[in-house]
Amino acid sequence: MSFLEDLLPVLWSGKFGERIRDYSDSFIENISQSMSNITCGAHDEEVEGCRDDSYALILKLIAIGAILIAGVCGVAIPLVGKKRRFLRTDSNLFVTAKAFAAGVILATGFVHILPDATSALTDSCLPKYPWSKFPFSGFIAMMASLATLLADFVGTQYYERKQEKQNKIVQAGPSDAVSESGIVPVETRGSSGKVFGEEEGGAMHIVGMHAHAAHHRHSHSQEQGACQGHPSEDSHGHSHSHGIASGDEESGVRHIVVSQVLELGIVSHSVIIGLSLGVSHSPCTIRPLIGALSFHQFFEGFALGGCISQAQFGSLHSTLMACFFALTTPLGIAVGIGVSSFYNADSPRALIVEGIFDSISAGILVYMALVDLIAADFLSKRMSCNLRLQVVSYFALFLGAALMSSLAVWA
């Protein structure tokens, strides 16, 4: 102990100590600059070049109405139309529209949100160290995607166990209990003809670890008549339930998790974009955002509404989730209008907060679009057995991604 006591003063007083002090002083100074609420000079010039408070307020009110209507229509179509034959969640039209919406969400994450996060976190107003020395936006987006995978897996396991407990109660007595999550219990039918882990329309969920093995266990019975939708039974005539949950239950569990995680990703971005639009004083910035945000709010709502509809939530639960999505961006704009007098959107602090939240949103949306929307549908048995549906869905996917990407020219 005495050796360390003698060594520390020597190190602290020498060149090593000077470097440590210089580094700590520089680090503290950079942190204080990053938390500053003072407007950057370059941003000040840009705002003053196109500033009109009264006209900007009119455009904000128009944006609130337009985005609210677009969001309500988008999320309501799958929920209301699930009782109509052509808009049911198992119809080809719905699968095609969902593919288009998945392309919109994917482009939103890659082309709109992630570049905005990078621009915010590498802005000239921020200290070069550490913000320009490390790709924080990509790193945060990557960690958000991995965290979404973890949440997806944990959520699936949680709801599977809850569904198993509920099934035991149903089998023990004739009670028609409804789960605490608002999900109507699905009757277990061994003759459903679905592979364990197979979703409505033939999609295989990705996170469930037992889906792959189950698929191979049933492959011998699917080789003949699988595309015709015939139920699969083995040579002894008994169904392939094997004591595990049915495909209908698994599908419901997956869509519960997907709908909730997808809404989290969309809402976290909607808050930031609504707040940013609300505090802006520039009509040049607000005007192109109205059309762009209305467009992507509609199709994000359609994708989310489809997942909510497939999750078989109760009416109250579905309505609350739909309203929460539809109101988030308009409320963000309203809050932005209220705090615009003292909230400085061009300060280093605001840039860091915006960049971090946008990075998280980008990671969540990219994961959800690729794994739970695109892969789940495009790698399904239903898609592989229908060439026309494949062509139309791929066209819709690329079209949605291209149209949403093209909006980056204006917003």
XYZ file of C-alpha atoms in Angstrom:
411
model
C 0.000 0.000 0.000
C 2.874 2.366 0.812
C 4.341 1.729 -2.658
C 1.119 2.892 -4.335
C 0.929 5.905 -2.058
C 4.454 6.874 -3.148
C 3.806 6.118 -6.840
C 0.576 8.069 -7.354
C 2.013 11.535 -6.538
C 4.889 10.879 -8.969
C 2.545 9.880 -11.774
C 0.132 12.727 -11.094
C 2.892 15.372 -11.020
C 4.674 14.105 -14.161
C 3.773 14.207 -17.874
C 1.284 11.396 -17.388
C -0.570 13.476 -14.828
C -0.559 16.485 -17.147
C -2.121 14.410 -19.929
C -4.801 13.105 -17.598
C -5.642 16.624 -16.405
C -5.694 17.988 -19.965
C -7.907 15.116 -21.120
C -10.341 15.497 -18.205
C -10.540 19.285 -18.682
C -11.141 18.851 -22.412
C -13.771 16.166 -21.778
C -15.644 18.354 -19.276
C -15.469 21.309 -21.671
C -16.849 19.212 -24.567
C -19.676 17.904 -22.406
C -20.623 21.435 -21.325
C -20.580 22.605 -24.959
C -22.732 19.629 -25.966
C -25.331 20.524 -23.323
C -25.429 24.186 -24.359
C -28.786 25.717 -25.292
C -27.329 28.529 -27.399
C -28.266 28.715 -31.079
C -25.498 27.863 -33.495
C -24.511 30.771 -35.752
C -24.863 28.782 -38.978
C -28.400 27.659 -38.059
C -29.306 31.211 -37.073
C -28.502 32.432 -40.575
C -30.548 29.650 -42.178
C -33.623 30.369 -40.014
C -33.516 34.111 -40.563
C -33.381 33.570 -44.342
C -36.953 32.178 -44.414
C -38.764 33.159 -41.216
C -42.432 34.087 -40.996
C -44.033 33.249 -37.649
C -47.661 33.898 -38.615
C -47.516 31.917 -41.862
C -45.562 29.143 -40.121
C -48.325 28.865 -37.486
C -50.983 28.476 -40.202
C -48.930 25.734 -41.856
C -48.503 23.957 -38.499
C -52.257 23.898 -37.935
C -52.760 22.530 -41.457
C -50.093 19.906 -40.718
C -51.881 18.828 -37.528
C -55.143 18.274 -39.420
C -53.587 16.582 -42.450
C -51.337 14.233 -40.452
C -54.159 13.353 -38.034
C -56.536 12.461 -40.873
C -53.845 10.460 -42.695
C -52.917 8.546 -39.544
C -56.529 7.774 -38.615
C -57.373 6.580 -42.134
C -54.229 4.460 -42.386
C -54.620 2.650 -39.075
C -58.419 2.338 -39.356
C -58.604 0.663 -42.779
C -57.257 -2.747 -41.611
C -59.204 -2.595 -38.331
C -62.542 -1.680 -39.915
C -61.989 -3.630 -43.113
C -61.146 -6.963 -41.462
C -64.861 -7.813 -41.638
C -64.926 -7.088 -45.365
C -63.784 -9.894 -47.634
C -61.400 -7.881 -49.832
C -59.685 -6.206 -46.848
C -59.442 -9.192 -44.524
C -55.959 -9.857 -43.197
C -55.756 -13.142 -45.118
C -56.671 -11.603 -48.499
C -54.155 -11.082 -51.304
C -54.989 -7.381 -51.448
C -54.069 -6.953 -47.796
C -50.775 -8.836 -48.253
C -49.883 -6.599 -51.206
C -50.779 -3.387 -49.372
C -48.805 -4.568 -46.341
C -45.777 -5.151 -48.602
C -46.078 -1.575 -49.886
C -46.308 -0.287 -46.298
C -43.258 -2.370 -45.319
C -41.289 -0.696 -48.112
C -42.387 2.710 -46.819
C -41.271 1.870 -43.270
C -37.932 0.471 -44.462
C -37.219 3.610 -46.503
C -38.290 5.768 -43.556
C -35.657 4.114 -41.371
C -32.801 4.017 -43.891
C -33.353 7.125 -46.029
C -35.108 9.591 -43.709
C -34.412 8.907 -40.050
C -30.856 7.503 -40.018
C -29.343 10.277 -42.225
C -31.118 12.884 -40.073
C -29.617 11.301 -36.966
C -26.155 11.298 -38.537
C -26.533 14.928 -39.582
C -27.622 15.953 -36.084
C -24.851 14.080 -34.255
C -22.102 15.325 -36.608
C -23.314 18.917 -36.789
C -20.671 21.626 -36.817
C -22.231 23.090 -33.666
C -21.156 20.051 -31.652
C -17.584 19.530 -30.411
C -15.544 17.443 -32.843
C -14.580 15.123 -29.990
C -16.316 12.756 -29.499
C -19.200 13.401 -31.917
C -17.205 13.534 -35.155
C -14.699 10.849 -34.121
C -17.154 7.968 -33.819
C -20.244 6.977 -35.884
C -22.702 7.278 -32.993
C -25.833 7.218 -35.159
C -24.999 3.872 -36.761
C -23.827 2.390 -33.460
C -26.980 3.463 -31.608
C -29.188 2.187 -34.459
C -27.392 -1.165 -34.387
C -27.799 -1.492 -30.608
C -31.473 -0.503 -30.926
C -31.988 -3.269 -33.508
C -30.370 -5.832 -31.220
C -32.411 -4.574 -28.267
C -35.545 -4.923 -30.423
C -34.567 -8.511 -31.202
C -34.217 -9.174 -27.481
C -37.552 -7.505 -26.720
C -39.143 -9.456 -29.570
C -37.858 -12.748 -28.188
C -38.655 -12.020 -24.529
C -42.117 -10.719 -25.420
C -42.857 -13.805 -27.498
C -41.777 -16.111 -24.667
C -43.859 -14.155 -22.166
C -47.059 -14.294 -24.208
C -46.503 -17.952 -25.115
C -46.308 -18.887 -21.437
C -49.359 -16.763 -20.680
C -51.266 -18.470 -23.493
C -50.228 -21.931 -22.237
C -51.487 -21.137 -18.731
C -54.751 -19.878 -20.182
C -55.163 -23.024 -22.279
C -54.710 -25.183 -19.173
C -57.485 -23.218 -17.465
C -59.741 -23.587 -20.520
C -59.057 -27.323 -20.722
C -59.667 -27.753 -16.981
C -63.117 -26.123 -17.173
C -65.565 -24.749 -19.743
C -64.885 -21.125 -18.755
C -64.505 -18.614 -21.547
C -61.783 -16.609 -19.871
C -60.136 -13.782 -21.656
C -56.470 -13.105 -21.002
C -55.348 -10.017 -19.157
C -53.789 -8.645 -22.344
C -57.201 -8.476 -24.017
C -56.571 -11.431 -26.337
C -59.476 -13.721 -27.005
C -58.270 -17.271 -26.334
C -57.946 -19.390 -29.449
C -59.256 -22.912 -29.365
C -56.526 -25.494 -29.824
C -57.274 -27.620 -32.855
C -54.864 -30.333 -33.843
C -56.370 -30.566 -37.312
C -55.753 -26.933 -38.190
C -53.190 -28.045 -40.731
C -50.692 -25.355 -39.706
C -47.075 -25.948 -38.834
C -46.179 -24.836 -35.322
C -44.854 -21.305 -35.698
C -46.753 -20.761 -38.928
C -48.700 -17.532 -39.064
C -51.963 -16.710 -40.763
C -51.473 -17.039 -44.495
C -48.562 -19.462 -44.079
C -45.913 -17.083 -42.700
C -43.270 -18.511 -40.393
C -42.289 -16.373 -37.419
C -38.567 -15.718 -37.150
C -37.901 -15.346 -33.444
C -39.472 -18.573 -32.170
C -36.575 -21.007 -31.939
C -38.729 -24.112 -32.392
C -40.288 -23.055 -35.722
C -37.416 -24.351 -37.840
C -37.402 -27.782 -36.237
C -41.187 -27.989 -36.425
C -41.057 -27.114 -40.092
C -38.784 -30.083 -40.787
C -40.890 -32.416 -38.685
C -43.871 -31.611 -40.895
C -42.080 -31.367 -44.230
C -42.942 -34.928 -45.201
C -46.655 -34.163 -45.064
C -46.365 -30.796 -46.759
C -44.687 -32.013 -49.918
C -48.030 -33.139 -51.323
C -50.982 -30.797 -51.266
C -49.262 -28.112 -49.153
C -49.892 -25.334 -51.643
C -53.507 -26.429 -51.989
C -53.999 -25.831 -48.279
C -54.930 -29.416 -47.387
C -54.604 -30.281 -43.741
C -51.644 -32.487 -42.899
C -52.094 -35.681 -40.951
C -49.701 -38.554 -40.520
C -50.263 -42.154 -41.639
C -51.969 -43.078 -38.350
C -54.588 -40.409 -38.817
C -53.748 -38.287 -35.782
C -52.936 -34.625 -36.071
C -49.533 -33.050 -35.523
C -50.199 -31.212 -32.302
C -47.674 -33.226 -30.230
C -48.656 -31.404 -27.058
C -47.500 -27.983 -28.195
C -49.438 -24.825 -28.955
C -51.286 -24.637 -32.240
C -50.306 -22.445 -35.193
C -53.253 -20.125 -34.560
C -52.066 -19.413 -31.026
C -48.484 -18.900 -32.170
C -49.644 -16.507 -34.873
C -51.605 -14.451 -32.353
C -48.667 -14.296 -29.953
C -46.295 -13.127 -32.675
C -48.618 -10.404 -33.888
C -49.124 -9.161 -30.325
C -45.380 -8.613 -29.913
C -44.911 -7.245 -33.440
C -47.706 -4.695 -33.100
C -46.424 -3.378 -29.766
C -42.754 -3.156 -30.769
C -43.628 -1.601 -34.132
C -45.777 1.023 -32.419
C -42.886 1.815 -30.051
C -40.549 2.451 -32.982
C -43.046 4.577 -34.889
C -44.132 6.614 -31.866
C -40.575 7.399 -30.715
C -39.845 8.915 -34.124
C -43.230 10.633 -34.370
C -42.614 12.531 -31.131
C -39.298 13.909 -32.408
C -40.542 14.815 -35.889
C -43.695 16.428 -34.489
C -41.728 18.463 -31.960
C -39.212 19.533 -34.613
C -41.981 20.694 -36.937
C -43.822 22.469 -34.118
C -40.848 24.578 -33.013
C -39.831 25.540 -36.543
C -40.398 29.173 -37.593
C -39.558 28.567 -41.246
C -42.356 27.981 -43.795
C -39.664 26.726 -46.166
C -39.065 23.836 -43.764
C -42.689 23.141 -42.805
C -44.347 23.243 -46.236
C -42.696 20.145 -47.797
C -43.009 18.211 -44.525
C -46.825 18.325 -44.572
C -47.200 16.090 -47.632
C -44.247 13.849 -46.761
C -45.358 13.222 -43.186
C -48.986 12.654 -44.209
C -47.883 10.094 -46.801
C -45.677 8.060 -44.507
C -48.080 8.438 -41.542
C -50.811 6.831 -43.630
C -48.772 3.782 -44.634
C -47.101 3.383 -41.255
C -50.620 3.400 -39.826
C -51.731 0.805 -42.367
C -48.884 -1.553 -41.435
C -49.498 -1.036 -37.721
C -53.265 -1.435 -38.121
C -52.719 -4.705 -39.951
C -50.539 -6.046 -37.126
C -53.085 -4.932 -34.515
C -55.877 -6.609 -36.478
C -53.912 -9.853 -36.812
C -53.067 -9.819 -33.087
C -56.757 -10.387 -32.248
C -56.857 -7.723 -29.546
C -60.150 -6.741 -27.998
C -61.979 -3.720 -29.443
C -60.939 -1.394 -26.601
C -57.291 -2.410 -26.754
C -57.184 -2.021 -30.563
C -58.849 1.390 -30.387
C -56.425 2.642 -27.732
C -53.385 1.524 -29.740
C -54.775 3.079 -32.930
C -55.574 6.392 -31.209
C -52.167 6.482 -29.522
C -50.474 6.149 -32.915
C -52.729 8.626 -34.722
C -52.430 11.340 -32.043
C -48.680 11.185 -31.339
C -47.390 13.329 -34.207
C -50.184 15.965 -34.011
C -49.653 16.201 -30.241
C -45.915 16.548 -30.832
C -46.583 19.443 -33.214
C -48.941 21.046 -30.691
C -46.359 20.736 -27.910
C -43.746 22.183 -30.262
C -45.977 25.194 -30.947
C -46.408 25.715 -27.202
C -42.712 25.563 -26.354
C -41.386 27.265 -29.500
C -40.887 30.543 -27.638
C -38.225 29.086 -25.327
C -37.235 25.720 -26.863
C -34.193 26.102 -29.094
C -34.259 23.380 -31.735
C -30.874 24.502 -33.139
C -28.927 24.213 -29.890
C -26.290 21.496 -29.344
C -28.458 19.923 -26.623
C -31.458 19.623 -28.945
C -29.291 18.206 -31.743
C -27.931 15.464 -29.486
C -31.372 14.512 -28.147
C -32.835 14.478 -31.658
C -29.920 12.475 -33.050
C -30.081 9.818 -30.322
C -33.859 9.361 -30.548
C -33.762 9.262 -34.356
C -30.998 6.635 -34.246
C -33.047 4.472 -31.877
C -36.141 4.857 -34.057
C -34.181 3.956 -37.206
C -32.839 0.778 -35.622
C -36.277 -0.321 -34.442
C -38.033 0.414 -37.747
C -35.356 -1.239 -39.907
C -35.492 -4.391 -37.771
C -39.291 -4.502 -37.758
C -39.542 -3.869 -41.509
C -36.996 -6.527 -42.476
C -37.776 -9.247 -39.931
C -41.400 -8.982 -38.839
C -43.001 -7.452 -41.933
C -40.964 -8.428 -44.998
C -39.319 -11.743 -44.034
C -42.421 -13.075 -42.270
C -44.558 -12.615 -45.400
C -42.083 -13.085 -48.252
C -40.591 -16.311 -46.852
C -44.008 -17.831 -46.187
C -45.508 -20.928 -47.789
C -48.388 -18.857 -49.100
C -46.066 -16.526 -51.013
C -43.967 -19.366 -52.463
C -47.104 -21.139 -53.734
C -48.576 -18.127 -55.528
C -46.454 -16.707 -58.359
C -48.840 -13.835 -59.083
C -48.844 -12.788 -55.428
C -45.038 -12.929 -55.413
C -44.704 -10.619 -58.404
C -47.304 -8.125 -57.195
C -45.957 -8.082 -53.618
C -42.345 -7.568 -54.676
C -43.440 -4.776 -57.009
C -45.422 -3.150 -54.180
C -42.468 -3.507 -51.781
C -40.007 -1.819 -54.128
C -42.572 0.799 -55.145
C -43.251 1.760 -51.520
C -39.540 1.991 -50.753
C -38.861 4.028 -53.914
C -41.720 6.496 -53.375
C -40.829 7.069 -49.732
C -37.162 7.504 -50.652
C -38.032 10.045 -53.346
C -39.715 12.225 -50.698
C -36.246 12.833 -49.234
C -35.763 15.361 -52.044
C -38.319 17.642 -50.361
C -38.190 16.544 -46.730
